[in-house]
C-alpha atoms as an extended CHARMM CRD file, in Angstrom:
* protein
*
       227  EXT
         1         1  MET       CA              8.0640000000      -15.0990000000      -10.3260000000  PROA      1               0.0000000000
         2         2  GLY       CA              7.6140000000      -14.9030000000       -6.5580000000  PROA      2               0.0000000000
         3         3  SER       CA              6.9850000000      -17.1230000000       -3.6190000000  PROA      3               0.0000000000
         4         4  PHE       CA              5.7450000000      -16.9810000000       -0.0590000000  PROA      4               0.0000000000
         5         5  ILE       CA              8.2740000000      -16.8820000000        2.9010000000  PROA      5               0.0000000000
         6         6  ASP       CA              7.7620000000      -16.4530000000        6.6390000000  PROA      6               0.0000000000
         7         7  LEU       CA              8.8490000000      -13.2290000000        8.3990000000  PROA      7               0.0000000000
         8         8  LYS       CA              9.1220000000      -12.5600000000       12.0890000000  PROA      8               0.0000000000
         9         9  ALA       CA              8.0020000000       -9.3160000000       13.6920000000  PROA      9               0.0000000000
        10        10  ALA       CA              9.8150000000       -7.7680000000       16.7140000000  PROA      10              0.0000000000
        11        11  ASP       CA              7.2250000000       -9.3810000000       19.0810000000  PROA      11              0.0000000000
        12        12  GLY       CA              8.0480000000      -12.8400000000       17.7010000000  PROA      12              0.0000000000
        13        13  PHE       CA              4.8640000000      -13.1280000000       15.5750000000  PROA      13              0.0000000000
        14        14  VAL       CA              5.5140000000      -15.1490000000       12.4170000000  PROA      14              0.0000000000
        15        15  PHE       CA              3.5170000000      -14.3000000000        9.2250000000  PROA      15              0.0000000000
        16        16  PRO       CA              3.7180000000      -14.9340000000        5.4590000000  PROA      16              0.0000000000
        17        17  ALA       CA              4.8050000000      -12.5000000000        2.8930000000  PROA      17              0.0000000000
        18        18  TYR       CA              4.9140000000      -12.9000000000       -0.8560000000  PROA      18              0.0000000000
        19        19  VAL       CA              8.4520000000      -12.0220000000       -2.2260000000  PROA      19              0.0000000000
        20        20  ALA       CA              9.1310000000      -11.3120000000       -5.8430000000  PROA      20              0.0000000000
        21        21  GLN       CA             12.7250000000      -11.2300000000       -6.9280000000  PROA      21              0.0000000000
        22        22  PRO       CA             13.9960000000       -9.1460000000       -9.8900000000  PROA      22              0.0000000000
        23        23  ALA       CA             16.0370000000      -10.8390000000      -12.6600000000  PROA      23              0.0000000000
        24        24  GLY       CA             19.2390000000       -9.0990000000      -11.7990000000  PROA      24              0.0000000000
        25        25  GLN       CA             20.7770000000       -7.0880000000       -8.9790000000  PROA      25              0.0000000000
        26        26  PRO       CA             17.9210000000       -5.2330000000       -7.3240000000  PROA      26              0.0000000000
        27        27  LYS       CA             17.7290000000       -1.4290000000       -7.4480000000  PROA      27              0.0000000000
        28        28  GLY       CA             16.2660000000       -1.4740000000       -4.0190000000  PROA      28              0.0000000000
        29        29  GLY       CA             13.2080000000       -2.8220000000       -2.1470000000  PROA      29              0.0000000000
        30        30  VAL       CA              9.4900000000       -2.0300000000       -2.3610000000  PROA      30              0.0000000000
        31        31  VAL       CA              6.9730000000       -3.1710000000        0.2420000000  PROA      31              0.0000000000
        32        32  VAL       CA              3.4940000000       -3.7060000000       -1.3400000000  PROA      32              0.0000000000
        33        33  LEU       CA              0.6410000000       -3.4760000000        1.1640000000  PROA      33              0.0000000000
        34        34  GLN       CA             -2.6530000000       -5.3320000000        0.3220000000  PROA      34              0.0000000000
        35        35  GLU       CA             -6.2240000000       -4.0700000000        0.1030000000  PROA      35              0.0000000000
        36        36  ILE       CA             -8.8400000000       -5.6310000000        2.2620000000  PROA      36              0.0000000000
        37        37  PHE       CA             -8.8370000000       -8.6990000000       -0.0050000000  PROA      37              0.0000000000
        38        38  GLY       CA             -5.5800000000      -10.3010000000        1.2450000000  PROA      38              0.0000000000
        39        39  VAL       CA             -2.4150000000      -11.0270000000       -0.6780000000  PROA      39              0.0000000000
        40        40  ASN       CA             -4.4930000000      -12.2860000000       -3.5460000000  PROA      40              0.0000000000
        41        41  SER       CA             -3.5790000000      -12.7250000000       -7.2590000000  PROA      41              0.0000000000
        42        42  HSD       CA             -3.7920000000       -9.0820000000       -8.0090000000  PROA      42              0.0000000000
        43        43  ILE       CA             -1.4840000000       -8.0600000000       -5.0920000000  PROA      43              0.0000000000
        44        44  ARG       CA              0.9010000000      -10.7770000000       -6.1110000000  PROA      44              0.0000000000
        45        45  ALA       CA              0.7520000000       -9.4030000000       -9.7290000000  PROA      45              0.0000000000
        46        46  VAL       CA              1.5460000000       -5.9410000000       -8.4250000000  PROA      46              0.0000000000
        47        47  ALA       CA              4.5540000000       -7.2380000000       -6.6050000000  PROA      47              0.0000000000
        48        48  ASP       CA              5.6590000000       -9.1470000000       -9.6470000000  PROA      48              0.0000000000
        49        49  GLY       CA              5.3560000000       -5.9060000000      -11.6920000000  PROA      49              0.0000000000
        50        50  TYR       CA              7.6970000000       -4.1220000000       -9.2590000000  PROA      50              0.0000000000
        51        51  ALA       CA             10.1450000000       -6.9850000000       -9.5140000000  PROA      51              0.0000000000
        52        52  GLN       CA             10.0700000000       -6.7110000000      -13.2820000000  PROA      52              0.0000000000
        53        53  GLU       CA             11.0860000000       -3.1790000000      -12.9170000000  PROA      53              0.0000000000
        54        54  GLY       CA             14.1590000000       -4.1590000000      -10.8790000000  PROA      54              0.0000000000
        55        55  TRP       CA             12.9120000000       -4.0370000000       -7.2940000000  PROA      55              0.0000000000
        56        56  LEU       CA             12.8250000000       -6.6170000000       -4.6420000000  PROA      56              0.0000000000
        57        57  ALA       CA              9.1070000000       -6.6030000000       -3.7610000000  PROA      57              0.0000000000
        58        58  VAL       CA              7.6890000000       -7.8110000000       -0.4090000000  PROA      58              0.0000000000
        59        59  ALA       CA              3.9620000000       -8.0880000000        0.1510000000  PROA      59              0.0000000000
        60        60  PRO       CA              3.2170000000       -9.0530000000        3.7860000000  PROA      60              0.0000000000
        61        61  SER       CA             -0.0990000000      -10.5970000000        4.9080000000  PROA      61              0.0000000000
        62        62  THR       CA             -1.5450000000       -7.8700000000        7.1040000000  PROA      62              0.0000000000
        63        63  PHE       CA             -4.5100000000      -10.0170000000        8.0100000000  PROA      63              0.0000000000
        64        64  HSD       CA             -2.4750000000      -12.8010000000        9.4260000000  PROA      64              0.0000000000
        65        65  ARG       CA             -2.8800000000      -11.8000000000       13.0640000000  PROA      65              0.0000000000
        66        66  VAL       CA             -6.6710000000      -12.2010000000       12.8810000000  PROA      66              0.0000000000
        67        67  LYS       CA             -7.0260000000      -14.8960000000       10.1800000000  PROA      67              0.0000000000
        68        68  THR       CA             -4.6530000000      -17.0320000000        8.1540000000  PROA      68              0.0000000000
        69        69  GLY       CA             -4.6750000000      -17.7580000000        4.4220000000  PROA      69              0.0000000000
        70        70  VAL       CA             -6.9380000000      -14.9400000000        3.3170000000  PROA      70              0.0000000000
        71        71  GLU       CA             -7.4420000000      -14.5330000000       -0.4490000000  PROA      71              0.0000000000
        72        72  LEU       CA            -10.6330000000      -12.8920000000       -1.3750000000  PROA      72              0.0000000000
        73        73  GLY       CA            -12.2060000000      -11.7930000000       -4.7000000000  PROA      73              0.0000000000
        74        74  TYR       CA            -14.2270000000       -8.6380000000       -5.3090000000  PROA      74              0.0000000000
        75        75  GLY       CA            -17.8630000000       -9.6060000000       -4.9390000000  PROA      75              0.0000000000
        76        76  GLN       CA            -20.1680000000       -8.3300000000       -2.3340000000  PROA      76              0.0000000000
        77        77  ASP       CA            -19.5160000000      -11.2600000000        0.0570000000  PROA      77              0.0000000000
        78        78  ASP       CA            -15.7290000000      -10.7770000000       -0.4350000000  PROA      78              0.0000000000
        79        79  MET       CA            -16.1240000000       -7.0680000000        0.2970000000  PROA      79              0.0000000000
        80        80  ALA       CA            -18.0080000000       -7.7110000000        3.5710000000  PROA      80              0.0000000000
        81        81  ALA       CA            -15.5580000000      -10.4020000000        4.5980000000  PROA      81              0.0000000000
        82        82  GLY       CA            -12.6030000000       -8.0340000000        3.9630000000  PROA      82              0.0000000000
        83        83  MET       CA            -14.1900000000       -5.1370000000        5.8390000000  PROA      83              0.0000000000
        84        84  ALA       CA            -14.7480000000       -7.3510000000        8.7680000000  PROA      84              0.0000000000
        85        85  LEU       CA            -11.1810000000       -8.5510000000        8.7810000000  PROA      85              0.0000000000
        86        86  LYS       CA             -9.8390000000       -4.9700000000        8.4100000000  PROA      86              0.0000000000
        87        87  THR       CA            -12.0920000000       -3.8770000000       11.3460000000  PROA      87              0.0000000000
        88        88  ALA       CA            -10.5660000000       -6.7610000000       13.4560000000  PROA      88              0.0000000000
        89        89  VAL       CA             -7.0890000000       -5.7580000000       12.6190000000  PROA      89              0.0000000000
        90        90  GLU       CA             -7.7160000000       -2.1000000000       13.3500000000  PROA      90              0.0000000000
        91        91  ALA       CA             -9.0640000000       -3.1580000000       16.7640000000  PROA      91              0.0000000000
        92        92  LEU       CA             -5.9470000000       -4.9870000000       17.7880000000  PROA      92              0.0000000000
        93        93  PRO       CA             -4.0280000000       -3.3930000000       20.6890000000  PROA      93              0.0000000000
        94        94  ALA       CA             -1.4510000000       -0.8560000000       19.5740000000  PROA      94              0.0000000000
        95        95  PRO       CA              0.8750000000       -1.0930000000       17.6310000000  PROA      95              0.0000000000
        96        96  GLY       CA             -1.3980000000       -3.6150000000       15.8100000000  PROA      96              0.0000000000
        97        97  VAL       CA             -0.0880000000       -4.7840000000       12.4850000000  PROA      97              0.0000000000
        98        98  MET       CA              2.6430000000       -2.1360000000       12.2480000000  PROA      98              0.0000000000
        99        99  PRO       CA              5.4560000000       -4.4180000000       13.5030000000  PROA      99              0.0000000000
       100       100  ASP       CA              4.6770000000       -6.8190000000       10.6390000000  PROA      100             0.0000000000
       101       101  ILE       CA              5.1060000000       -4.0640000000        8.1420000000  PROA      101             0.0000000000
       102       102  GLN       CA              8.3740000000       -3.0860000000        9.8060000000  PROA      102             0.0000000000
       103       103  ALA       CA              9.5020000000       -6.6060000000        9.3870000000  PROA      103             0.0000000000
       104       104  ALA       CA              8.7210000000       -6.4790000000        5.7170000000  PROA      104             0.0000000000
       105       105  ILE       CA             10.6300000000       -3.2470000000        5.4260000000  PROA      105             0.0000000000
       106       106  ASN       CA             13.6910000000       -4.8190000000        7.2130000000  PROA      106             0.0000000000
       107       107  HSD       CA             13.5310000000       -7.8400000000        4.7810000000  PROA      107             0.0000000000
       108       108  ALA       CA             13.3540000000       -5.5370000000        1.7800000000  PROA      108             0.0000000000
       109       109  ALA       CA             16.2710000000       -3.4790000000        3.0560000000  PROA      109             0.0000000000
       110       110  GLN       CA             18.6430000000       -6.2850000000        2.0330000000  PROA      110             0.0000000000
       111       111  ALA       CA             18.1960000000       -4.8910000000       -1.5690000000  PROA      111             0.0000000000
       112       112  GLY       CA             19.0170000000       -1.2950000000       -0.6080000000  PROA      112             0.0000000000
       113       113  LYS       CA             16.8810000000        1.7320000000        0.1150000000  PROA      113             0.0000000000
       114       114  VAL       CA             13.1640000000        0.8450000000        0.5960000000  PROA      114             0.0000000000
       115       115  GLY       CA              9.8970000000        2.3180000000       -0.7680000000  PROA      115             0.0000000000
       116       116  ILE       CA              6.3900000000        1.3210000000        0.2710000000  PROA      116             0.0000000000
       117       117  VAL       CA              3.1570000000        1.3190000000       -1.7930000000  PROA      117             0.0000000000
       118       118  GLY       CA             -0.2500000000        0.3050000000       -0.6740000000  PROA      118             0.0000000000
       119       119  TYR       CA             -3.8870000000        0.2840000000       -1.9810000000  PROA      119             0.0000000000
       120       120  CYS       CA             -7.1520000000        1.0480000000       -0.2060000000  PROA      120             0.0000000000
       121       121  TRP       CA             -6.5250000000       -0.0620000000        3.4340000000  PROA      121             0.0000000000
       122       122  GLY       CA             -3.0050000000       -0.6750000000        2.4330000000  PROA      122             0.0000000000
       123       123  GLY       CA             -2.8010000000        2.9410000000        1.3690000000  PROA      123             0.0000000000
       124       124  LEU       CA             -3.8070000000        3.9740000000        4.9210000000  PROA      124             0.0000000000
       125       125  LEU       CA             -1.1850000000        1.6510000000        6.3840000000  PROA      125             0.0000000000
       126       126  THR       CA              1.3680000000        3.0390000000        3.8440000000  PROA      126             0.0000000000
       127       127  TRP       CA              0.6100000000        6.5910000000        5.1990000000  PROA      127             0.0000000000
       128       128  ARG       CA              0.9560000000        5.4470000000        8.7920000000  PROA      128             0.0000000000
       129       129  ALA       CA              4.1790000000        3.6330000000        7.9180000000  PROA      129             0.0000000000
       130       130  ALA       CA              5.6340000000        6.7860000000        6.3010000000  PROA      130             0.0000000000
       131       131  CYS       CA              4.8770000000        8.5700000000        9.5860000000  PROA      131             0.0000000000
       132       132  THR       CA              5.8780000000        6.0860000000       12.2110000000  PROA      132             0.0000000000
       133       133  LEU       CA              8.1660000000        3.2750000000       10.9700000000  PROA      133             0.0000000000
       134       134  GLU       CA             11.9150000000        3.1210000000       10.3110000000  PROA      134             0.0000000000
       135       135  GLY       CA             13.9140000000        2.2680000000        7.2420000000  PROA      135             0.0000000000
       136       136  LEU       CA             11.7780000000        3.8310000000        4.4930000000  PROA      136             0.0000000000
       137       137  ALA       CA             13.0200000000        6.3290000000        1.8730000000  PROA      137             0.0000000000
       138       138  ALA       CA              9.7070000000        6.9710000000        0.1500000000  PROA      138             0.0000000000
       139       139  ALA       CA              6.0190000000        6.0740000000        0.3190000000  PROA      139             0.0000000000
       140       140  SER       CA              3.2230000000        6.0670000000       -2.2120000000  PROA      140             0.0000000000
       141       141  PRO       CA             -0.3700000000        5.3270000000       -0.8830000000  PROA      141             0.0000000000
       142       142  TYR       CA             -3.1550000000        4.8380000000       -3.3140000000  PROA      142             0.0000000000
       143       143  TYR       CA             -6.6960000000        5.9600000000       -2.1840000000  PROA      143             0.0000000000
       144       144  GLY       CA             -5.9770000000        5.2260000000        1.3680000000  PROA      144             0.0000000000
       145       145  GLY       CA             -9.2870000000        4.8060000000        3.0620000000  PROA      145             0.0000000000
       146       146  GLY       CA             -9.2880000000        6.9390000000        6.2060000000  PROA      146             0.0000000000
       147       147  MET       CA             -6.1670000000        8.8670000000        5.3570000000  PROA      147             0.0000000000
       148       148  THR       CA             -8.0500000000       12.0450000000        5.0760000000  PROA      148             0.0000000000
       149       149  THR       CA             -9.7320000000       11.8840000000        8.4360000000  PROA      149             0.0000000000
       150       150  PRO       CA             -8.5540000000       14.3410000000       11.1490000000  PROA      150             0.0000000000
       151       151  ASP       CA             -6.6020000000       11.7510000000       13.1950000000  PROA      151             0.0000000000
       152       152  GLU       CA             -4.5200000000       10.6490000000       10.1440000000  PROA      152             0.0000000000
       153       153  VAL       CA             -4.1820000000       14.2140000000        8.7780000000  PROA      153             0.0000000000
       154       154  ALA       CA             -2.5090000000       15.0620000000       12.0840000000  PROA      154             0.0000000000
       155       155  ARG       CA              0.2890000000       12.6650000000       11.3830000000  PROA      155             0.0000000000
       156       156  ARG       CA              3.6220000000       13.9250000000        9.9000000000  PROA      156             0.0000000000
       157       157  PRO       CA              5.4930000000       11.8080000000        7.3370000000  PROA      157             0.0000000000
       158       158  LYS       CA              9.1360000000       11.2770000000        7.9300000000  PROA      158             0.0000000000
       159       159  VAL       CA              9.8730000000       10.5080000000        4.2020000000  PROA      159             0.0000000000
       160       160  PRO       CA              8.7940000000       11.8700000000        0.8060000000  PROA      160             0.0000000000
       161       161  VAL       CA              5.1310000000       10.8400000000       -0.0490000000  PROA      161             0.0000000000
       162       162  LEU       CA              3.3720000000       10.6470000000       -3.2990000000  PROA      162             0.0000000000
       163       163  ALA       CA             -0.3750000000       10.0860000000       -2.7440000000  PROA      163             0.0000000000
       164       164  HSD       CA             -2.8930000000        9.0170000000       -5.3940000000  PROA      164             0.0000000000
       165       165  PHE       CA             -6.6450000000        9.6690000000       -5.1930000000  PROA      165             0.0000000000
       166       166  GLY       CA             -9.6430000000        9.4590000000       -7.5050000000  PROA      166             0.0000000000
       167       167  ASP       CA            -12.2160000000       12.2200000000       -7.8860000000  PROA      167             0.0000000000
       168       168  GLN       CA            -15.0560000000        9.8600000000       -8.2620000000  PROA      168             0.0000000000
       169       169  ASP       CA            -14.1840000000        7.9110000000       -5.0360000000  PROA      169             0.0000000000
       170       170  HSD       CA            -17.3230000000        7.7090000000       -2.9060000000  PROA      170             0.0000000000
       171       171  TRP       CA            -15.2730000000        6.3490000000       -0.0340000000  PROA      171             0.0000000000
       172       172  ILE       CA            -12.9220000000        9.2950000000        0.1020000000  PROA      172             0.0000000000
       173       173  PRO       CA            -14.7350000000       12.6960000000       -0.6160000000  PROA      173             0.0000000000
       174       174  LEU       CA            -12.7950000000       15.0180000000       -2.8420000000  PROA      174             0.0000000000
       175       175  ASN       CA            -13.1860000000       17.8650000000       -0.2420000000  PROA      175             0.0000000000
       176       176  SER       CA            -11.3130000000       15.7080000000        2.2500000000  PROA      176             0.0000000000
       177       177  VAL       CA             -8.5460000000       15.0810000000       -0.2530000000  PROA      177             0.0000000000
       178       178  GLU       CA             -8.2210000000       18.8510000000       -0.8280000000  PROA      178             0.0000000000
       179       179  ALA       CA             -8.0410000000       19.4510000000        2.9430000000  PROA      179             0.0000000000
       180       180  PHE       CA             -5.4070000000       16.7820000000        3.2930000000  PROA      180             0.0000000000
       181       181  ALA       CA             -3.3430000000       18.3650000000        0.5170000000  PROA      181             0.0000000000
       182       182  LYS       CA             -3.7240000000       21.7720000000        2.1170000000  PROA      182             0.0000000000
       183       183  ALA       CA             -2.5160000000       20.3980000000        5.4430000000  PROA      183             0.0000000000
       184       184  HSD       CA              0.3900000000       18.6010000000        3.8930000000  PROA      184             0.0000000000
       185       185  PRO       CA              2.0090000000       20.8190000000        1.2650000000  PROA      185             0.0000000000
       186       186  GLU       CA              5.1230000000       18.5590000000        1.5590000000  PROA      186             0.0000000000
       187       187  VAL       CA              3.2250000000       15.6080000000        0.1330000000  PROA      187             0.0000000000
       188       188  GLN       CA              2.6740000000       15.2340000000       -3.5940000000  PROA      188             0.0000000000
       189       189  VAL       CA             -1.0800000000       14.7080000000       -4.0950000000  PROA      189             0.0000000000
       190       190  GLN       CA             -2.2220000000       13.4700000000       -7.5240000000  PROA      190             0.0000000000
       191       191  VAL       CA             -5.9460000000       13.2980000000       -8.3190000000  PROA      191             0.0000000000
       192       192  TYR       CA             -7.3100000000       11.2090000000      -11.1270000000  PROA      192             0.0000000000
       193       193  HSD       CA            -10.6960000000       11.1450000000      -12.8880000000  PROA      193             0.0000000000
       194       194  ALA       CA            -11.2900000000        7.7460000000      -11.4840000000  PROA      194             0.0000000000
       195       195  ASP       CA            -13.1270000000        5.7050000000       -8.7810000000  PROA      195             0.0000000000
       196       196  HSD       CA            -11.7970000000        3.9470000000       -5.6130000000  PROA      196             0.0000000000
       197       197  GLY       CA             -9.7500000000        0.9620000000       -6.6570000000  PROA      197             0.0000000000
       198       198  PHE       CA             -8.8560000000        2.3540000000      -10.0680000000  PROA      198             0.0000000000
       199       199  ASN       CA             -5.4380000000        0.4690000000      -10.0030000000  PROA      199             0.0000000000
       200       200  CYS       CA             -7.0090000000       -3.0850000000       -9.7570000000  PROA      200             0.0000000000
       201       201  ASP       CA             -7.7800000000       -4.6440000000      -13.1260000000  PROA      201             0.0000000000
       202       202  GLN       CA             -9.8730000000       -7.2710000000      -11.4520000000  PROA      202             0.0000000000
       203       203  ARG       CA            -12.3390000000       -4.6500000000      -10.2500000000  PROA      203             0.0000000000
       204       204  GLY       CA            -15.1140000000       -2.9680000000      -12.1260000000  PROA      204             0.0000000000
       205       205  SER       CA            -13.7050000000        0.3900000000      -10.9950000000  PROA      205             0.0000000000
       206       206  TRP       CA            -10.3930000000       -0.3010000000      -12.7580000000  PROA      206             0.0000000000
       207       207  ASP       CA             -9.2820000000        2.6460000000      -14.9290000000  PROA      207             0.0000000000
       208       208  ALA       CA             -6.5020000000        1.7270000000      -17.3320000000  PROA      208             0.0000000000
       209       209  ALA       CA             -5.3820000000        5.2410000000      -18.0600000000  PROA      209             0.0000000000
       210       210  ALA       CA             -5.3040000000        6.3060000000      -14.3390000000  PROA      210             0.0000000000
       211       211  ALA       CA             -3.5610000000        3.1340000000      -13.3260000000  PROA      211             0.0000000000
       212       212  LYS       CA             -0.9040000000        3.5260000000      -16.0260000000  PROA      212             0.0000000000
       213       213  LEU       CA             -0.1270000000        7.1310000000      -15.0940000000  PROA      213             0.0000000000
       214       214  ALA       CA             -0.0920000000        6.4700000000      -11.3600000000  PROA      214             0.0000000000
       215       215  ARG       CA              2.2370000000        3.6060000000      -11.7930000000  PROA      215             0.0000000000
       216       216  GLU       CA              4.5710000000        5.6420000000      -14.0590000000  PROA      216             0.0000000000
       217       217  ARG       CA              4.5890000000        8.4170000000      -11.4270000000  PROA      217             0.0000000000
       218       218  THR       CA              5.3150000000        5.9550000000       -8.5910000000  PROA      218             0.0000000000
       219       219  LEU       CA              8.0740000000        4.2400000000      -10.4360000000  PROA      219             0.0000000000
       220       220  ALA       CA              9.6760000000        7.5990000000      -11.2420000000  PROA      220             0.0000000000
       221       221  PHE       CA              9.2420000000        8.6750000000       -7.5770000000  PROA      221             0.0000000000
       222       222  PHE       CA             10.9420000000        5.4660000000       -6.3280000000  PROA      222             0.0000000000
       223       223  ASP       CA             13.6690000000        5.8910000000       -8.9470000000  PROA      223             0.0000000000
       224       224  GLU       CA             14.2750000000        9.4080000000       -7.5270000000  PROA      224             0.0000000000
       225       225  HSD       CA             14.3200000000        8.5890000000       -3.8420000000  PROA      225             0.0000000000
       226       226  LEU       CA             15.5170000000        4.9190000000       -3.6240000000  PROA      226             0.0000000000
       227       227  ARG       CA             18.8800000000        5.4360000000       -5.4070000000  PROA      227             0.0000000000
């Protein structure tokens, strides 16, 4: 359904993004932010799924500033490689990868109002985007690793946020999720009986029921705020 195109950030950096077009007139745009595994077959399928629901979906490669052509699986070696790449991107001088996400938002805006959704590290970037970038109407981070740390909790979103977490997530302790929710009463925080990565049907932690419910909630959230 989709294909890769090149986008250009404000600093002139050119990077690829997977773009999935809806069948008819788009309802709006959705930026899809990758996990630490690149814009792989799963992330492309997620983007295709949003396009099937009527949105113009844009999934930027947020690793491209440190390594090109990343497409990882979910084994231990893949996990180690992805963590190293994430660390390298997070170590970039400010504003790091955020201009690339802004460029993806700008591209998606040709379809109308723009929402953003991201998973794992992409969830963290989604939260940062909701707090710092322009042109968004809504944000839905999934189990954003690091989102519940004090530095991230201190941020303030500029748009409505629907955040998804799993109560079995050993990367994001439930007490930190509860503290995040208390600090941000304006954010809709949904907790599922599920592990980290519950949305990804290529991972052992996939939870079909939680993934279905979270997706239904996110689609309804975008329908509400992107019209």
